[in-house]
Coordinates of C-alpha atoms in Angstrom, one line a residue:
M7 CA -0.4 0.0 -0.3
D8 CA 1.5 3.4 -0.8
L9 CA 1.3 4.8 2.5
S10 CA 0.9 8.7 1.5
T11 CA -1.5 8.2 -0.2
G12 CA -3.7 5.2 1.3
Q13 CA -4.1 3.4 -1.8
P14 CA -3.1 0.5 -2.7
W15 CA -0.5 0.1 -5.0
P16 CA -0.8 -0.3 -8.8
V17 CA -0.8 -3.5 -10.0
S18 CA 2.7 -4.0 -11.9
R19 CA 2.5 -4.6 -16.0
H20 CA 3.4 -8.1 -15.4
W21 CA 0.9 -9.1 -13.7
R22 CA -1.8 -7.5 -15.8
V23 CA -0.7 -9.3 -19.0
T24 CA -0.7 -12.3 -16.7
G25 CA -4.0 -11.8 -15.5
W26 CA -5.2 -12.0 -19.1
L27 CA -3.7 -15.4 -20.4
L28 CA -4.8 -16.6 -17.2
A29 CA -8.0 -16.2 -18.8
A30 CA -7.5 -16.5 -22.4
V31 CA -5.4 -19.9 -22.2
W32 CA -8.5 -21.7 -21.5
L33 CA -10.3 -20.9 -24.6
F34 CA -8.3 -22.8 -26.3
F35 CA -10.9 -25.4 -25.6
L36 CA -13.3 -23.7 -28.1
N37 CA -11.6 -25.7 -31.1
V38 CA -13.9 -27.8 -31.6
P39 CA -16.8 -25.8 -31.6
L40 CA -14.7 -23.7 -33.9
A41 CA -13.9 -26.5 -36.0
T42 CA -17.6 -27.4 -36.6
A43 CA -18.4 -24.3 -37.3
L44 CA -15.5 -23.6 -40.1
H45 CA -16.5 -27.1 -42.2
Q46 CA -20.7 -26.1 -42.0
P47 CA -21.7 -26.4 -45.8
E48 CA -23.9 -23.2 -45.8
L49 CA -22.4 -19.2 -45.5
W50 CA -24.7 -17.8 -42.7
R51 CA -23.9 -20.7 -40.4
R52 CA -19.9 -20.6 -40.5
V53 CA -20.2 -16.4 -40.5
L54 CA -22.6 -16.4 -37.1
G55 CA -20.7 -20.2 -35.8
V56 CA -17.4 -18.1 -35.8
V57 CA -18.7 -15.0 -34.7
A58 CA -20.8 -15.9 -31.7
L59 CA -17.6 -18.1 -30.5
V60 CA -15.6 -14.7 -30.6
V61 CA -17.5 -12.9 -29.2
F62 CA -18.2 -15.8 -26.7
G63 CA -14.2 -15.7 -25.9
V64 CA -13.9 -12.2 -25.8
G65 CA -16.5 -12.2 -23.2
Y66 CA -15.8 -14.7 -21.1
V67 CA -12.3 -12.9 -20.8
L68 CA -13.6 -9.3 -20.7
L69 CA -16.1 -10.9 -17.5
F70 CA -13.3 -12.7 -15.7
Q71 CA -10.8 -9.3 -16.2
W72 CA -13.1 -7.1 -14.1
A73 CA -14.1 -9.8 -11.4
R74 CA -10.0 -9.9 -10.6
K75 CA -9.8 -6.4 -10.9
L76 CA -12.4 -5.6 -8.2
R77 CA -11.3 -8.7 -6.3
Q78 CA -7.1 -7.0 -6.1
S79 CA -8.8 -3.3 -5.2
L80 CA -10.3 -5.1 -2.4
R81 CA -14.3 -4.3 -4.0
P82 CA -17.2 -6.4 -3.8
I83 CA -18.6 -8.0 -7.2
P84 CA -22.2 -6.2 -7.5
T85 CA -24.3 -9.7 -8.1
G86 CA -26.8 -7.8 -10.7
R87 CA -24.4 -7.1 -12.7
A88 CA -22.9 -10.6 -12.5
R89 CA -25.9 -12.1 -13.2
V90 CA -26.5 -9.8 -16.4
G91 CA -22.5 -10.8 -17.6
L92 CA -23.5 -14.7 -17.3
V93 CA -26.8 -14.4 -18.8
L94 CA -25.2 -12.2 -22.0
L95 CA -22.4 -15.2 -22.1
L96 CA -24.8 -18.2 -22.1
A97 CA -27.1 -15.6 -24.8
V98 CA -24.1 -15.4 -26.7
G99 CA -23.2 -19.0 -26.4
L100 CA -27.0 -20.2 -27.7
A101 CA -26.3 -17.4 -30.5
S102 CA -23.1 -20.1 -31.8
L103 CA -26.0 -23.4 -31.9
P104 CA -27.1 -22.5 -35.9
G105 CA -23.1 -22.7 -36.7
T106 CA -21.8 -25.3 -34.3
D107 CA -24.8 -28.0 -33.7
G108 CA -24.2 -29.7 -30.5
D109 CA -20.7 -28.7 -30.2
W110 CA -22.0 -25.3 -28.5
L111 CA -22.0 -27.2 -25.4
A112 CA -18.6 -26.6 -25.1
T113 CA -19.4 -23.2 -23.5
L114 CA -21.5 -24.5 -20.6
V115 CA -17.7 -25.3 -19.3
Y116 CA -17.0 -21.2 -19.4
V117 CA -20.6 -20.1 -18.2
A118 CA -20.2 -22.6 -15.1
A119 CA -16.4 -21.5 -14.3
A120 CA -17.6 -17.8 -14.8
A121 CA -20.5 -18.5 -11.8
V122 CA -18.3 -19.6 -9.4
F123 CA -15.7 -16.7 -9.7
L124 CA -18.5 -14.2 -9.8
L125 CA -21.4 -15.5 -7.8
P126 CA -22.1 -16.2 -4.2
L127 CA -21.2 -20.0 -3.1
R128 CA -25.3 -21.1 -3.4
E129 CA -25.9 -19.3 -6.9
A130 CA -22.2 -20.6 -8.0
L131 CA -23.6 -24.2 -7.2
T132 CA -26.6 -24.2 -8.9
A133 CA -25.5 -23.0 -12.5
V134 CA -22.9 -25.5 -12.1
V135 CA -25.8 -28.1 -11.8
V136 CA -27.7 -26.3 -14.5
C137 CA -24.6 -26.7 -16.6
A138 CA -23.6 -30.2 -15.9
V139 CA -27.8 -31.1 -16.3
T140 CA -28.1 -29.3 -19.2
P141 CA -26.0 -31.8 -21.6
V142 CA -28.0 -34.7 -20.3
L143 CA -31.1 -33.4 -21.0
A144 CA -30.2 -32.1 -24.9
S145 CA -29.1 -35.6 -25.8
W146 CA -32.9 -36.5 -24.7
L147 CA -34.8 -34.0 -26.1
V148 CA -33.0 -32.9 -29.7
P149 CA -32.6 -36.2 -32.0
G150 CA -29.2 -36.8 -33.0
W151 CA -27.7 -34.9 -30.2
E152 CA -25.3 -37.3 -28.1
A153 CA -25.0 -38.0 -24.6
E154 CA -21.6 -35.8 -23.7
S155 CA -20.6 -37.5 -20.9
G156 CA -17.0 -35.5 -21.4
I157 CA -18.7 -32.2 -21.3
V158 CA -20.7 -32.8 -18.4
F159 CA -16.9 -33.8 -16.4
A160 CA -15.4 -31.3 -18.4
V161 CA -18.0 -28.5 -16.4
L162 CA -17.0 -30.4 -12.9
L163 CA -13.2 -30.1 -13.2
A164 CA -13.6 -26.8 -14.7
S165 CA -15.8 -25.1 -11.7
F166 CA -14.1 -27.0 -8.7
A167 CA -10.4 -25.4 -10.6
M168 CA -12.7 -22.4 -10.3
F169 CA -13.4 -22.7 -7.2
G170 CA -10.0 -23.1 -5.8
V171 CA -9.0 -20.1 -7.7
S172 CA -12.2 -17.9 -6.1
Q173 CA -11.0 -18.7 -3.1
L174 CA -6.9 -17.7 -3.3
A175 CA -8.5 -14.6 -5.3
Q176 CA -10.3 -14.2 -2.0
R177 CA -7.3 -14.8 0.6
N178 CA -4.9 -12.7 -1.4
S179 CA -7.5 -10.1 -0.8
E180 CA -7.8 -10.5 2.7
L181 CA -3.8 -10.2 3.1
R182 CA -3.7 -7.5 1.0
A183 CA -6.3 -5.8 3.0
A184 CA -4.6 -7.4 6.6
Q185 CA -0.7 -5.5 5.1
Q186 CA -2.9 -2.4 4.1
E187 CA -4.6 -1.9 7.3
I188 CA -0.8 -3.1 9.3
G189 CA 0.6 -0.6 6.9
R190 CA -2.2 2.6 8.2
L191 CA -1.6 1.3 11.9
A192 CA 2.2 1.8 11.3
V193 CA 1.4 5.4 10.1
A194 CA -0.3 6.1 13.0
E195 CA 1.9 5.1 15.4
E196 CA 4.6 6.7 13.8
R197 CA 2.7 10.0 13.9
A198 CA 1.4 9.3 16.9
R199 CA 5.2 9.1 18.1
A200 CA 6.5 11.6 16.5
A201 CA 3.8 14.0 18.1
R202 CA 4.9 12.9 21.8
D203 CA 9.0 13.3 20.7
L204 CA 7.7 17.2 19.4
H205 CA 5.5 17.8 22.5
D206 CA 8.5 16.9 24.8
I207 CA 10.9 18.7 22.9
L208 CA 8.7 22.0 22.6
G209 CA 7.1 21.8 26.1
H210 CA 10.5 22.1 27.9
S211 CA 12.3 24.5 25.3
L212 CA 9.5 26.6 24.8
T213 CA 9.1 26.3 29.0
V214 CA 12.5 28.2 29.2
V215 CA 11.9 31.0 26.7
A216 CA 8.9 31.9 28.8
I217 CA 10.8 32.0 32.0
K218 CA 13.8 34.0 30.7
A219 CA 11.3 36.5 28.7
E220 CA 9.6 37.1 31.9
L221 CA 12.9 37.1 33.7
A222 CA 14.1 39.9 30.9
G223 CA 10.6 41.8 31.7
R224 CA 11.2 42.4 34.7
L225 CA 14.8 43.6 34.2
I226 CA 14.7 45.9 31.4
D227 CA 14.0 48.6 34.0
V228 CA 16.4 47.4 36.3
D229 CA 19.4 46.1 34.6
R230 CA 19.5 46.3 30.8
D231 CA 22.2 44.6 30.3
R232 CA 21.1 41.5 32.0
A233 CA 18.3 41.7 30.2
A234 CA 19.7 41.8 26.6
A235 CA 21.9 39.0 27.7
E236 CA 18.5 36.6 28.8
I237 CA 16.5 37.9 25.3
A238 CA 20.1 36.3 23.6
E239 CA 19.4 33.0 25.5
V240 CA 16.0 33.2 24.4
E241 CA 16.7 33.6 21.2
A242 CA 19.8 30.7 21.6
L243 CA 16.9 28.8 22.8
A244 CA 14.8 29.3 19.7
R245 CA 17.2 28.3 17.5
A246 CA 18.5 25.6 19.4
A247 CA 14.2 24.2 19.7
L248 CA 13.9 24.7 16.0
A249 CA 17.1 22.4 15.3
D250 CA 15.7 19.7 17.3
V251 CA 12.4 19.7 15.5
R252 CA 14.4 19.6 12.4
Q253 CA 16.4 16.7 13.6
T254 CA 12.9 14.9 14.7
V255 CA 11.4 15.3 11.6
G256 CA 14.6 14.0 10.1
A257 CA 14.5 11.2 12.6
Y258 CA 18.3 12.4 13.3
R259 CA 17.6 13.7 17.1
E260 CA 19.4 11.5 19.9
V261 CA 18.7 12.7 23.8
T262 CA 21.8 12.1 25.8
L263 CA 21.7 12.8 29.8
A264 CA 24.9 14.6 29.4
A265 CA 23.2 17.3 27.5
E266 CA 19.8 17.2 28.8
L267 CA 21.5 17.4 32.8
A268 CA 23.1 20.9 31.5
G269 CA 19.9 21.8 30.1
A270 CA 18.3 21.3 33.4
G271 CA 20.9 23.3 35.0
S272 CA 19.9 26.1 32.9
A273 CA 16.3 26.2 32.9
L274 CA 16.5 25.6 36.8
A275 CA 19.1 28.8 37.1
S276 CA 16.8 30.6 35.2
A277 CA 13.3 30.0 37.0
G278 CA 15.1 31.1 40.0
I279 CA 15.3 27.5 41.3
A280 CA 18.0 25.8 43.1
A281 CA 19.6 22.9 41.3
D282 CA 21.3 19.8 42.8
L283 CA 22.5 17.7 39.7
P284 CA 24.9 15.4 39.9
A285 CA 28.7 16.3 38.8
E286 CA 29.0 12.8 36.4
V287 CA 26.9 9.9 35.2
P288 CA 27.7 6.6 35.4
D289 CA 28.4 4.6 31.9
L290 CA 25.3 3.1 30.6
P291 CA 24.2 1.3 27.8
E292 CA 23.1 3.5 25.0
E293 CA 19.8 3.0 25.0
W294 CA 19.3 3.4 28.4
D295 CA 21.6 6.7 28.6
R296 CA 18.8 7.9 25.8
L297 CA 15.8 6.8 28.3
F298 CA 17.2 8.5 31.5
G299 CA 17.6 11.7 29.5
W300 CA 14.4 11.7 28.2
A301 CA 13.5 11.2 32.1
V302 CA 15.2 14.7 33.2
R303 CA 13.9 16.5 30.3
E304 CA 10.6 15.6 31.4
G305 CA 10.8 16.0 35.3
V306 CA 12.7 19.3 35.2
T307 CA 10.3 20.5 32.6
N308 CA 7.6 19.9 34.9
V309 CA 9.6 21.3 38.1
V310 CA 9.9 24.4 36.1
R311 CA 5.9 24.5 34.7
H312 CA 4.0 23.8 38.0
S313 CA 6.2 22.8 41.0
G314 CA 6.2 25.9 42.3
A315 CA 9.9 25.0 43.6
R316 CA 12.7 26.4 45.5
C317 CA 14.5 23.4 45.2
C318 CA 15.3 20.3 42.6
T319 CA 17.3 17.2 42.9
V320 CA 18.4 15.2 40.4
R321 CA 19.9 11.7 41.1
V322 CA 22.0 9.0 38.7
H323 CA 22.5 6.0 39.6
P324 CA 23.3 2.9 37.0
D325 CA 19.5 1.3 37.3
R326 CA 17.6 4.0 37.9
V327 CA 17.1 7.8 37.2
E328 CA 15.4 10.3 40.1
V329 CA 13.9 14.1 39.6
S330 CA 12.4 15.3 42.9
D331 CA 11.8 18.8 44.4
D332 CA 10.4 20.1 47.7
G333 CA 7.5 21.9 45.6
R334 CA 3.5 21.3 45.9
G335 CA 4.2 17.6 44.4
P336 CA 1.6 15.9 42.2
S337 CA -1.6 17.3 42.5
T338 CA -3.5 13.6 41.7
P339 CA -1.6 10.2 43.6
D340 CA -1.0 9.0 39.7
A341 CA -0.1 11.9 37.5
T342 CA -0.6 11.9 34.2
G343 CA 0.4 14.0 31.4
H344 CA 1.7 14.1 27.5
G345 CA 5.2 14.1 28.3
L346 CA 4.7 11.5 30.8
V347 CA 2.6 9.4 28.3
G348 CA 5.5 9.7 26.1
L349 CA 7.7 8.7 29.0
R350 CA 5.9 5.9 29.9
E351 CA 5.5 4.3 25.9
R352 CA 9.6 4.3 25.8
A353 CA 10.2 2.7 28.9
R354 CA 7.9 -0.3 27.6
R355 CA 10.2 -0.4 25.0
L356 CA 13.3 -1.6 27.5
D357 CA 10.7 -3.1 30.1
A358 CA 11.9 0.0 32.6
V359 CA 9.2 1.1 34.9
V360 CA 8.3 4.7 35.9
T361 CA 6.6 6.0 39.2
V362 CA 5.3 9.5 40.0
G363 CA 4.3 10.3 43.6
R364 CA 5.7 12.4 46.7
R365 CA 9.2 12.2 47.8
P366 CA 9.9 9.2 51.1
E367 CA 10.4 12.6 53.0
G368 CA 7.2 14.5 52.5
G369 CA 5.7 17.1 50.2
G370 CA 7.5 17.6 47.1
F371 CA 7.3 15.5 43.3
L372 CA 9.5 13.0 42.6
L373 CA 9.5 11.5 39.2
R374 CA 11.8 7.9 39.1
V375 CA 12.3 5.6 36.1
H376 CA 14.3 2.6 37.1
T377 CA 15.1 -1.3 35.8
P378 CA 12.8 -4.2 35.8
G379 CA 15.0 -5.8 38.6
E380 CA 15.7 -2.4 40.9
A381 CA 13.9 -3.0 44.5
R382 CA 11.5 0.4 45.0

């Protein structure tokens, strides 16, 4: 499926040609009635027989291709149109009778096969029975026509074979539909992941930008030099946020724990919150370093935005990271938000555990991400 449009991929030229051949190759068995028509002594019988058989063959191929195209595009075959097509096909076969005599019964093989491919199972079975019985009844009703046991066998064999083809086509259609649904879900999941990443990146960066801009506004009449420095930092943060967005959209952005700790110090200082950060971090596997970096980013963003804290502490261990503050704490026992949802999604990929609540010593907020085996 084309994920940009949501439409099935166009069928290749190879498969289009193969489809025509699959339908046309069986027309070889019309050679008997065609030979009978060509040997008719009267010209009008010869012409009528040959023309009717040619029209019959073309009609059969077109009918088969029409149904095949609908199946490939995952659309149902309209039963009403299928019935009309089969009646017309049968009528053209009957029209060849003056030129083909009893050999026109060979056309019933194609009518039965087409019915199996086009109609619901019960109607198709009825059509097959009628086509199989017709040669036997015709030998009783029409003098000079011998019982065509070979036609009866051909009708049953062709119907059974076409049933297998139709079931295979149905399974292929269901598989194609499943693949399209998987593709659609993959696109939806990727969009959700990108949205979470952009929220986490911009939520942190814009929070710091807003705080620094507010600080610069208060300082502009008191300390112009410091206000100018804050404005310069706002500009640098905005440019960094834009770069982060571009890198995230391009799937190049890598979050690291060291970078997030450095950013946390700047954000907390701008917000007037004392920062207690680790001087160095342990050597962590790449995926855990990235996860702990996201945890620091989300935790510090929440502290700056919502906590009303005076101090924020970050502790990093080989098996866990903790971000805590002395502010008002979470509003609910199980705090949630877009950032925390994204963090839990990332942690789930590593079987890590995210806990949110109050600090053990009472009051304040605690965000903790730890490995599955680490004691809580």
